[in-house]
XYZ file of C-alpha atoms in Angstrom:
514
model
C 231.151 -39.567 158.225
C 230.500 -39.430 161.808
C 227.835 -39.372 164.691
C 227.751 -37.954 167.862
C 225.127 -39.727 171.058
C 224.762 -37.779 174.076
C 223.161 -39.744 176.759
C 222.428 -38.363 180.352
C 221.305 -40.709 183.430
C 220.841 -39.682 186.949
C 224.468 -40.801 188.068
C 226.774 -38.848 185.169
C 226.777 -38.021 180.852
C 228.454 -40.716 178.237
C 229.094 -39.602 175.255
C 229.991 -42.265 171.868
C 231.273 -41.639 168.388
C 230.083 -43.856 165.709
C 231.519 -44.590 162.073
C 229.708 -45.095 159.046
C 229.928 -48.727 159.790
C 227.856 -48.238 163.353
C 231.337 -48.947 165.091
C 232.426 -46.916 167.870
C 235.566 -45.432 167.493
C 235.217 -43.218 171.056
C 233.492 -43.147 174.364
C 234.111 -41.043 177.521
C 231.641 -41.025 181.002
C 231.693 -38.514 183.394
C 229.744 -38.489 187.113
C 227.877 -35.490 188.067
C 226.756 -35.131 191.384
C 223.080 -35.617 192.729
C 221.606 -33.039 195.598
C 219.615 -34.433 198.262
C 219.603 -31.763 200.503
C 215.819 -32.163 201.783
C 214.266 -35.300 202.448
C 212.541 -37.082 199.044
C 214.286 -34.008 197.014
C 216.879 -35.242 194.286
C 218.838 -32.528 192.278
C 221.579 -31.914 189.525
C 222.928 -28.846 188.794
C 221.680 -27.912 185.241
C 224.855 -26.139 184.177
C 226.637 -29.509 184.639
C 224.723 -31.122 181.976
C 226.347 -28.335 179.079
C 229.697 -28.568 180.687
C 229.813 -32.197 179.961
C 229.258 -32.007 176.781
C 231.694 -29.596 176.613
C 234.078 -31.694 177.858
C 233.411 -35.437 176.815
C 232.362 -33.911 173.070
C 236.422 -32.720 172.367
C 237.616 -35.637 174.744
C 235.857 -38.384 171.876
C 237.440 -35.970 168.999
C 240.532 -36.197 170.260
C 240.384 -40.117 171.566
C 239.168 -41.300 167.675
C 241.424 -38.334 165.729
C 238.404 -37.273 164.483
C 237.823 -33.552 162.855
C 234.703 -31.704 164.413
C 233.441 -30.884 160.298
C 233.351 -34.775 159.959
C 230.160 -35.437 162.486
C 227.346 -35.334 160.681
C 224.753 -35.168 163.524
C 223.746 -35.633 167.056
C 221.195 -37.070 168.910
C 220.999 -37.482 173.064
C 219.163 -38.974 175.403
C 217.991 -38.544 179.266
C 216.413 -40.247 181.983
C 213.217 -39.706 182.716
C 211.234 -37.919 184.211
C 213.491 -34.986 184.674
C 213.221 -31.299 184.609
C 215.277 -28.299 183.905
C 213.086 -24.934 183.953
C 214.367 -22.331 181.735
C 213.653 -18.407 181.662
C 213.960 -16.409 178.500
C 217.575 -16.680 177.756
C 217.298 -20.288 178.338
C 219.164 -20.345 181.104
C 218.222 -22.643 183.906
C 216.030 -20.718 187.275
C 217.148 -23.264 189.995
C 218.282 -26.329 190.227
C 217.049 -29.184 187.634
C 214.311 -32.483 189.162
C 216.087 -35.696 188.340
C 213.635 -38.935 188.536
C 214.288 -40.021 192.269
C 212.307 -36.700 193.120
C 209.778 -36.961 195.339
C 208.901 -34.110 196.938
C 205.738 -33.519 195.514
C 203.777 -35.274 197.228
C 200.876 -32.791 198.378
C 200.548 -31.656 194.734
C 199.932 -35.664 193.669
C 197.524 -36.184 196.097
C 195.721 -32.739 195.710
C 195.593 -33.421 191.265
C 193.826 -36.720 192.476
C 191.150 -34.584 194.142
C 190.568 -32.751 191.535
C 191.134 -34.997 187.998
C 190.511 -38.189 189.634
C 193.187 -41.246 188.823
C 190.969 -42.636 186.246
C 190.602 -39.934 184.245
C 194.385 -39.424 183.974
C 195.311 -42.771 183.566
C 192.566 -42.689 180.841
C 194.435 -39.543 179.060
C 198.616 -40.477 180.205
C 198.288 -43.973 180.653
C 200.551 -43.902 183.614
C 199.507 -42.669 187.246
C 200.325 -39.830 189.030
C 202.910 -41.670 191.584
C 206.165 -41.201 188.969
C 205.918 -37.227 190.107
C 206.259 -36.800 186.149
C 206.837 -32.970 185.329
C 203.502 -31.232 184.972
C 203.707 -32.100 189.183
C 207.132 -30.566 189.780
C 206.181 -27.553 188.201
C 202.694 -26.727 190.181
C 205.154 -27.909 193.593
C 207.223 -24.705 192.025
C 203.932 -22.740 191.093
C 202.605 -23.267 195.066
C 205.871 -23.232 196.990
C 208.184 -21.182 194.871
C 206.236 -18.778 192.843
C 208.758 -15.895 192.417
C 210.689 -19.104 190.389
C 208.212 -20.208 188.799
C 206.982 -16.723 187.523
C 210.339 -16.765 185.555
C 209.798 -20.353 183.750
C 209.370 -19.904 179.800
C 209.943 -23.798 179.232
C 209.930 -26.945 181.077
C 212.495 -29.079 179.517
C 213.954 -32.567 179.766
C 217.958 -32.919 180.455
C 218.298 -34.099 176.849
C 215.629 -31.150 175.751
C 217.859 -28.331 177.413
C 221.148 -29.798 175.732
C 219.144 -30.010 172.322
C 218.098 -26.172 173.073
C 221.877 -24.989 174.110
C 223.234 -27.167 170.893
C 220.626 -25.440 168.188
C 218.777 -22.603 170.260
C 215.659 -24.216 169.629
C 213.193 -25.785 172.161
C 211.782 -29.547 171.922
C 210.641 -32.423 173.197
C 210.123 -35.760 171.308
C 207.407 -38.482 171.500
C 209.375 -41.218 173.576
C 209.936 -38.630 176.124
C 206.699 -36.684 176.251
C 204.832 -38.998 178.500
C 206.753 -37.850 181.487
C 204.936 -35.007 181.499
C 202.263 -36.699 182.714
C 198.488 -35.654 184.008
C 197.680 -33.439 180.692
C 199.997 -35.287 177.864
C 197.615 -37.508 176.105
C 199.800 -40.365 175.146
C 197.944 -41.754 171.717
C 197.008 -38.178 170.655
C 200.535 -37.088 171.425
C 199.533 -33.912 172.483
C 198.615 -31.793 175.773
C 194.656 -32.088 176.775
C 193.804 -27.890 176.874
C 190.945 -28.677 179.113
C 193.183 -30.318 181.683
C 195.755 -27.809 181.636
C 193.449 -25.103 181.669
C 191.769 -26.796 184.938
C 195.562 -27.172 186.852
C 196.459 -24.037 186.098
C 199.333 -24.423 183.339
C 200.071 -22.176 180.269
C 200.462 -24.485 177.023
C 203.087 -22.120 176.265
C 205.334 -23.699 179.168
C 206.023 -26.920 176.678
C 207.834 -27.012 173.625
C 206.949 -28.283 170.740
C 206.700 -32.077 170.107
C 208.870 -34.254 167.541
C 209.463 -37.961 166.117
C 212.548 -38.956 167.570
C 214.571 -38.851 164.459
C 213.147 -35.430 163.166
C 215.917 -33.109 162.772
C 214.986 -29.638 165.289
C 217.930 -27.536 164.321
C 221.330 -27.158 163.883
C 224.729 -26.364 166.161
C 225.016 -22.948 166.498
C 228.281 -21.053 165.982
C 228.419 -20.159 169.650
C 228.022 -23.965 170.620
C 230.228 -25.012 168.159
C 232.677 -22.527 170.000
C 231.730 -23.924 173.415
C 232.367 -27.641 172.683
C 234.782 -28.227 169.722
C 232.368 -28.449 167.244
C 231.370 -26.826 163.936
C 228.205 -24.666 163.041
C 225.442 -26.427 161.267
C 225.854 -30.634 162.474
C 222.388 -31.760 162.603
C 220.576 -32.540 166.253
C 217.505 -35.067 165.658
C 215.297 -34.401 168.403
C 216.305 -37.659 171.116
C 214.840 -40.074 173.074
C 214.600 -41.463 176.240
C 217.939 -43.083 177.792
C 216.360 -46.118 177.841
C 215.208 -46.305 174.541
C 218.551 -45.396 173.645
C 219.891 -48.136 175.767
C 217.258 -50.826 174.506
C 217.340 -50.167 170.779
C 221.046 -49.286 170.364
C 221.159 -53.173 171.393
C 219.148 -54.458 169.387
C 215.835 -54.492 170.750
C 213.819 -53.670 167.513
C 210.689 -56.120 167.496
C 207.528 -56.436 169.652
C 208.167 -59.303 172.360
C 212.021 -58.034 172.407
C 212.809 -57.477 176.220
C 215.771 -56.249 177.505
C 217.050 -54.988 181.297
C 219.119 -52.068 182.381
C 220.948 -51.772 185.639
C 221.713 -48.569 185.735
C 220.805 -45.618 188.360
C 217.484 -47.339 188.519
C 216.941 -50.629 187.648
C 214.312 -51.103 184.333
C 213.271 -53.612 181.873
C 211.552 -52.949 178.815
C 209.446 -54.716 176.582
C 208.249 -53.532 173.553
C 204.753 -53.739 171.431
C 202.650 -52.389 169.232
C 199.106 -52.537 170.563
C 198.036 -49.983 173.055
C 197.187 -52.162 175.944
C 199.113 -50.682 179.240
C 199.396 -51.571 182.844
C 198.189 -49.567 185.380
C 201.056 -50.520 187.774
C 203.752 -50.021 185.138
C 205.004 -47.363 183.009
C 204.097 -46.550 179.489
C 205.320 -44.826 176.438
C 205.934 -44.026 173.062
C 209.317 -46.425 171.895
C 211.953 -44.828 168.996
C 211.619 -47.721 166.604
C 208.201 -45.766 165.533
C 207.659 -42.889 167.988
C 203.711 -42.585 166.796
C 202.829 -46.584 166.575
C 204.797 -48.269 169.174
C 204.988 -48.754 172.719
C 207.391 -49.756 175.401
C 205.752 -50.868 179.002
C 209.197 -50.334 181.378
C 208.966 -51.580 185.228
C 211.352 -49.725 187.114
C 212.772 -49.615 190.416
C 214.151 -46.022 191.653
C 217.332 -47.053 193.113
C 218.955 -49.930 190.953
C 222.435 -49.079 190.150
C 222.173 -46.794 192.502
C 222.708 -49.104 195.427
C 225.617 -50.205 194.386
C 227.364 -46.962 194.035
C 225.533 -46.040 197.476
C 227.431 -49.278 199.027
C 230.774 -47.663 197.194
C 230.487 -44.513 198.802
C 229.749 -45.754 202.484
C 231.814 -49.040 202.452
C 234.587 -48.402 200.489
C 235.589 -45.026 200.339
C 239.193 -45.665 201.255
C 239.741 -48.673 198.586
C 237.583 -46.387 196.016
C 241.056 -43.604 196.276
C 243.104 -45.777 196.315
C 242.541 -48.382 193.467
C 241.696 -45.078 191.554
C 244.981 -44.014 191.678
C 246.201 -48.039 190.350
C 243.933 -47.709 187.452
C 241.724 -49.875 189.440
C 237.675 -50.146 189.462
C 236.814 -50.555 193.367
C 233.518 -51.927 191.739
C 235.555 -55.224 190.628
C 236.229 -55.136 194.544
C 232.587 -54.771 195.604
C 231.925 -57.915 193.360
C 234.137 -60.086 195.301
C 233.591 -59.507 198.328
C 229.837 -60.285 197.661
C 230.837 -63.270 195.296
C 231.874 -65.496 198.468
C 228.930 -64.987 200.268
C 226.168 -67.640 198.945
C 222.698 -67.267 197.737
C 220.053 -65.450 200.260
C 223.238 -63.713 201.552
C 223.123 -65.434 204.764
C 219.802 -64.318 205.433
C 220.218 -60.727 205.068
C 217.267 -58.800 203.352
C 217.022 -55.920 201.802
C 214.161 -53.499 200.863
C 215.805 -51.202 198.359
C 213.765 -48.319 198.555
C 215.984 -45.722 199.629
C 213.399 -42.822 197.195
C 210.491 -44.580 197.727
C 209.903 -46.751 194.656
C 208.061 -46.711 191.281
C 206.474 -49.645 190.213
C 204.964 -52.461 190.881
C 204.017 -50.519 194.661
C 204.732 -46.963 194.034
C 205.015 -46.059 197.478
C 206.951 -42.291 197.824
C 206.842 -42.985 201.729
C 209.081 -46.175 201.052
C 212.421 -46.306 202.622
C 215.484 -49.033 202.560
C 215.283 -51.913 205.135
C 217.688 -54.291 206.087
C 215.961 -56.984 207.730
C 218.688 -59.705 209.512
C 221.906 -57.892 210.009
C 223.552 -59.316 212.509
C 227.349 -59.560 213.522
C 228.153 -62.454 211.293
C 227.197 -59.535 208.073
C 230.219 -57.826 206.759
C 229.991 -55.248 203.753
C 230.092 -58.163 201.141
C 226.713 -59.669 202.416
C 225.388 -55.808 201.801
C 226.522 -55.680 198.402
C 225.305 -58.860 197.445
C 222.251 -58.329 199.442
C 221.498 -55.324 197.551
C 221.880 -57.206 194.319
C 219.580 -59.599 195.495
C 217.410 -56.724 196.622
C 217.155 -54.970 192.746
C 216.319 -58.564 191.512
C 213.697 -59.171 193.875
C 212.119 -55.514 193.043
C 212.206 -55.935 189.466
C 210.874 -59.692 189.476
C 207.760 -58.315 191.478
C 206.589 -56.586 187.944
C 207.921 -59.085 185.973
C 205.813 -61.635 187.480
C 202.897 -59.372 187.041
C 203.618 -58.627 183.171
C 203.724 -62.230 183.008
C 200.425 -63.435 184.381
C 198.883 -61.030 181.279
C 200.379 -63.268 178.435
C 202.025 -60.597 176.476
C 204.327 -61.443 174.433
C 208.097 -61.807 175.578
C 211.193 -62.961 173.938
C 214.138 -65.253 175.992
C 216.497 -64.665 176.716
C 216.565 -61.575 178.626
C 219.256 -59.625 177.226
C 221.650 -57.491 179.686
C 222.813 -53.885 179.023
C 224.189 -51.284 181.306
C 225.326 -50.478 184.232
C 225.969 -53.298 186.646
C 224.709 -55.765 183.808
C 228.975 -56.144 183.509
C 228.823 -58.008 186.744
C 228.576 -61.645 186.731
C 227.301 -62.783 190.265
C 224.514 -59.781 189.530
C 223.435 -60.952 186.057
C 223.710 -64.619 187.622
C 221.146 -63.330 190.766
C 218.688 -61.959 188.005
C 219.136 -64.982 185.872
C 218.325 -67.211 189.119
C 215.286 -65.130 190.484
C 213.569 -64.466 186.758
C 214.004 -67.981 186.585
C 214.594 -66.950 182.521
C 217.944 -67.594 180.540
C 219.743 -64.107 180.119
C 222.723 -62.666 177.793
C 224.687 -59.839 177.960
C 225.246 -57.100 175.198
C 229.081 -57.624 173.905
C 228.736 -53.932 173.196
C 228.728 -52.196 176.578
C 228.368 -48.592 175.145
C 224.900 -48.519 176.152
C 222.456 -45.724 175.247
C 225.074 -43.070 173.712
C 225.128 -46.058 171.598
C 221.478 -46.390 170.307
C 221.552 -42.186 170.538
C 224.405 -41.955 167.657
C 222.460 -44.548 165.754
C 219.106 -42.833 165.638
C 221.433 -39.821 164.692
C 222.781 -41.814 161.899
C 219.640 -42.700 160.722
C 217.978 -39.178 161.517
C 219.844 -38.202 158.468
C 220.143 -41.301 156.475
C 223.432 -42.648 157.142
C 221.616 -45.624 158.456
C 218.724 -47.158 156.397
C 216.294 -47.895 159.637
C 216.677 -49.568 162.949
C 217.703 -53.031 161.457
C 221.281 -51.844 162.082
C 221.115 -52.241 165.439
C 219.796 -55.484 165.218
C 222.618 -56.158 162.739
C 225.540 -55.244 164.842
C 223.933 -56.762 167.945
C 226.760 -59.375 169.434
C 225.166 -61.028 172.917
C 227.514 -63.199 175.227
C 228.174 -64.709 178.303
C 224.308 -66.834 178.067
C 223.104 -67.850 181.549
C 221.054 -70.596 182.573
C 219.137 -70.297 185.464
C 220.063 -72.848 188.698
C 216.441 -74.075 189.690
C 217.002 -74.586 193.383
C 219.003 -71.462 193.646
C 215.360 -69.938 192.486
C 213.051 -72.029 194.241
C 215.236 -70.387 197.307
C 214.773 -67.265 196.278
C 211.229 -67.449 195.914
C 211.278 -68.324 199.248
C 213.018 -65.150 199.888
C 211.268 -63.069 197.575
C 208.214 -64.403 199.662
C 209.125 -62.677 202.754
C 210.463 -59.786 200.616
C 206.936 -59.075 199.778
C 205.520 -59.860 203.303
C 207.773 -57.824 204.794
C 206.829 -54.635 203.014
C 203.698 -55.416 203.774
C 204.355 -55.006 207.314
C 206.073 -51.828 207.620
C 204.135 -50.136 204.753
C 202.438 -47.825 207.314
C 205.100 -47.174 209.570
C 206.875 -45.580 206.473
C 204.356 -42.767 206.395
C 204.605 -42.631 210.315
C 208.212 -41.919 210.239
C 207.705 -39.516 206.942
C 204.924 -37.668 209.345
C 208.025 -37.690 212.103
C 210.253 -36.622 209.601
C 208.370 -33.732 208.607
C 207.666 -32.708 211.772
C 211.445 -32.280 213.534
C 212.597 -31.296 210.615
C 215.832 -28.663 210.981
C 215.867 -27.296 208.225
């Protein structure tokens, strides 16, 4: 017996297959690329999202010598808040939102006016500023009604795969509070009277699932499309990170764990619903009804790393490609040699504004110091520095409340494989860290929740079970007493240019060419 996880972030699709045993016996990644053709817009393609499973699913087959009629089921996962509006046929009317979106920004500040923040922090437990979906789709209702006359549903990434696998529509608990401003997060279900006072149909949103209910089945003509067979099982998902958190383990209340991925996010987990109004909140797979996960996350994590690739080393990226070579391993050592505070270069990483602890859409990247002496390593490493300083301003936050948090931090995806950037978080956190042996990631924790979805897996203990962390890090107290320093004048220096962002987004606007 087999399991299939599907897992979609903003960057590109993994998929994983798992073994009775919860060992993976196949894994295959694909990039997909991201639109920004409009200032604060951020776009995939929709259709790319069912091609890749239609590639990576036979690419696993093949890579384990598997037989399609031995998977047994399928969950997948997405990053969130995304949105892919479908019309009738369930095909997709434009392009889909990914979650460095932020064009919305009129539509935000308008639902203010009208709901008032406290009232839908009261009902979502989150704030407006993510731009979760319910806001994309009145930006489509007031700027492109002739699409948004042809929406039947409003889906997540992992909900429109779900749909094209089994023809049926969903959306599960972990994933429903990125619909934001009418979801009521402990009722787990839309508030009428809101919707009815924005404008929105009910009928726009599917209907809502535990994360390990089974929604349908593969269809014959998606069993055609990607090498399966009719009938596997499809549990209805979870959010990637989720995925990524419990597939490694991350299974109590206290457990905390950080991904580096397209954004940069740390999770911890509990049971009592007490939330942050400068973080983000919601339900967590382990028990999609009882338990929580409070995630600080910084837009462009991951992100600025393969941002660094793309501009720096475009040349070395072709041609270690064609060696078999990661230009990534490059990137690293280049910014290994250059010491701690990268020479005083700073970094605000907010090149789509950023979520929490600030969430500022106006935000935009800084690079405060460059000087001649800078080459491209002190911008990699000064980018590093840069995530670690954005995700240390929640974590300090989270901190001063006393809830409850395990050490060490454990390390998962993404750039968690490098060691100088799990040594800068270990330094600036201040907080011993490990690494998951397992680098899967959330494909991982997808094919286990599909495994236990239909009882191939007893619970979520499993993941605990297999969990193997290595590489432990202590931090280097004066390297973090210097970065405090740093992370000092990180915050003081947003502080200064926070208006001139909207200034330049007002000059933006207006000599705009397009």
């Amino acid at each position: 017996m087999y399991v299939l996880g599907l897992d979609y972030g903003t960057g590109g699709g993994k998929v994983t297959l798992v073994d009775a045993q919860a060992a993976v016996r196949a894994y295959a990644f694909q990039e997909y690329p991201i639109f920004t053709d409009h200032p604060g817009w951020s776009e995939h393609d929709a259709n790319t999202y069912w091609e890749l499973a239609c590639t990576l699913i036979p690419q696993v087959l093949a890579q384990a010598n598997v037989q399609a009629k031995d998977v047994q089921a399928i969950a997948i996962s997405s990053a969130m808040p995304s949105l892919v509006m479908v019309d009738g046929q369930g095909e997709p009317v434009a392009r889909a939102y990914n979650l460095m979106d932020r064009r919305a920004i009129e539509e935000v500040n308008a639902l203010r006016e009208l709901l008032g923040e406290k009232r839908i922090f009261e009902v979502t437990k989150n704030r407006l500023d993510d731009h979760p979906m319910i806001v994309n789709l009145l930006w489509e209702k007031h700027h492109r009604p002739e699409v948004f006359k042809r929406i039947h549903k409003a889906l997540s990434i992992d909900g429109f795969v779900t749909y094209k696998l089994t023809n049926q529509y969903s959306a599960h608990y972990s994933g429903a509070a990125f619909y934001g401003v009418a979801y009521d997060l402990l009722k787990r279900e839309f508030n009428a009277e809101i919707l009815k006072e924005i404008g929105l149909s009910e009928t726009l949103f599917p209907p809502l699932f535990r994360c390990e209910d089974i929604v349908g089945e593969v269809t014959e003509e998606a069993a055609k499309a990607c090498s399966l067979v009719p009938g596997i099982r499809v549990c209805a998902g979870q959010v990637d990170c989720n995925a990524g958190y419990s597939g490694a383990g991350a299974i109590e209340v206290g457990d905390i764990q950080m991904n580096l991925g397209t954004c940069g996010n740390f999770g911890i987990i509990h049971d009592e619903p007490v939330f942050h109004a400068s973080m983000i909140a919601f339900n967590y797979t382990t028990d999609s009804e009882k338990t929580f996960i409070t995630v600080p996350t910084t837009t462009t994590g991951g992100h600025l790393i393969r941002y660094v690739r793309d501009t720096f080393y475009k040349a070395e990226k072709l041609q270690l490609a064609a060696q078999g070579k990661d230009v990534y391993d490059l990137i690293n050592e280049d910014a290994s040699v250059v010491p701690p505070g990268s020479e005083g270069l700073l970094i605000l990483p907010y090149m789509m504004g950023e979520r929490t602890p600030i969430w500022d859409v106006y935000a935009k990247a800084v690079m405060f110091g460059l000087s001649l002496h800078h080459g491209r390593g002190h911008i990699a490493r000064a980018m590093m520095e840069a995530v670690a300083y954005a995700l240390y301003d929640s974590y300090s936050l989270i901190k001063q409340t006393g809830v409850e948090m395990h050490s060490p931090i454990v390390l998962n995806e993404g750039g968690a494989k490098s060691v100088l950037w799990r040594r800068i978080i270990t330094d600036v956190f201040n907080c011993p860290t490990v690494m998951v042996e397992n680098r899967v990631g959330a494909p991982y924790g997808d094919a286990l929740l599909a495994g236990i979805s239909i009882g191939m897996f007893k619970d979520f203990s499993i993941a605990k079970e297999k969990a193997v962390y290595v590489s432990p890090m202590e931090p280097n107290i004066e390297v973090h007493h210097m970065y405090m320093e740093y992370f000092k004048l990180y915050k003081e220096l947003y502080g200064h240019v926070k208006q001139d962002f909207r200034t330049l987004a007002d000059l933006t606007k207006r000599y705009a060419t397009t």
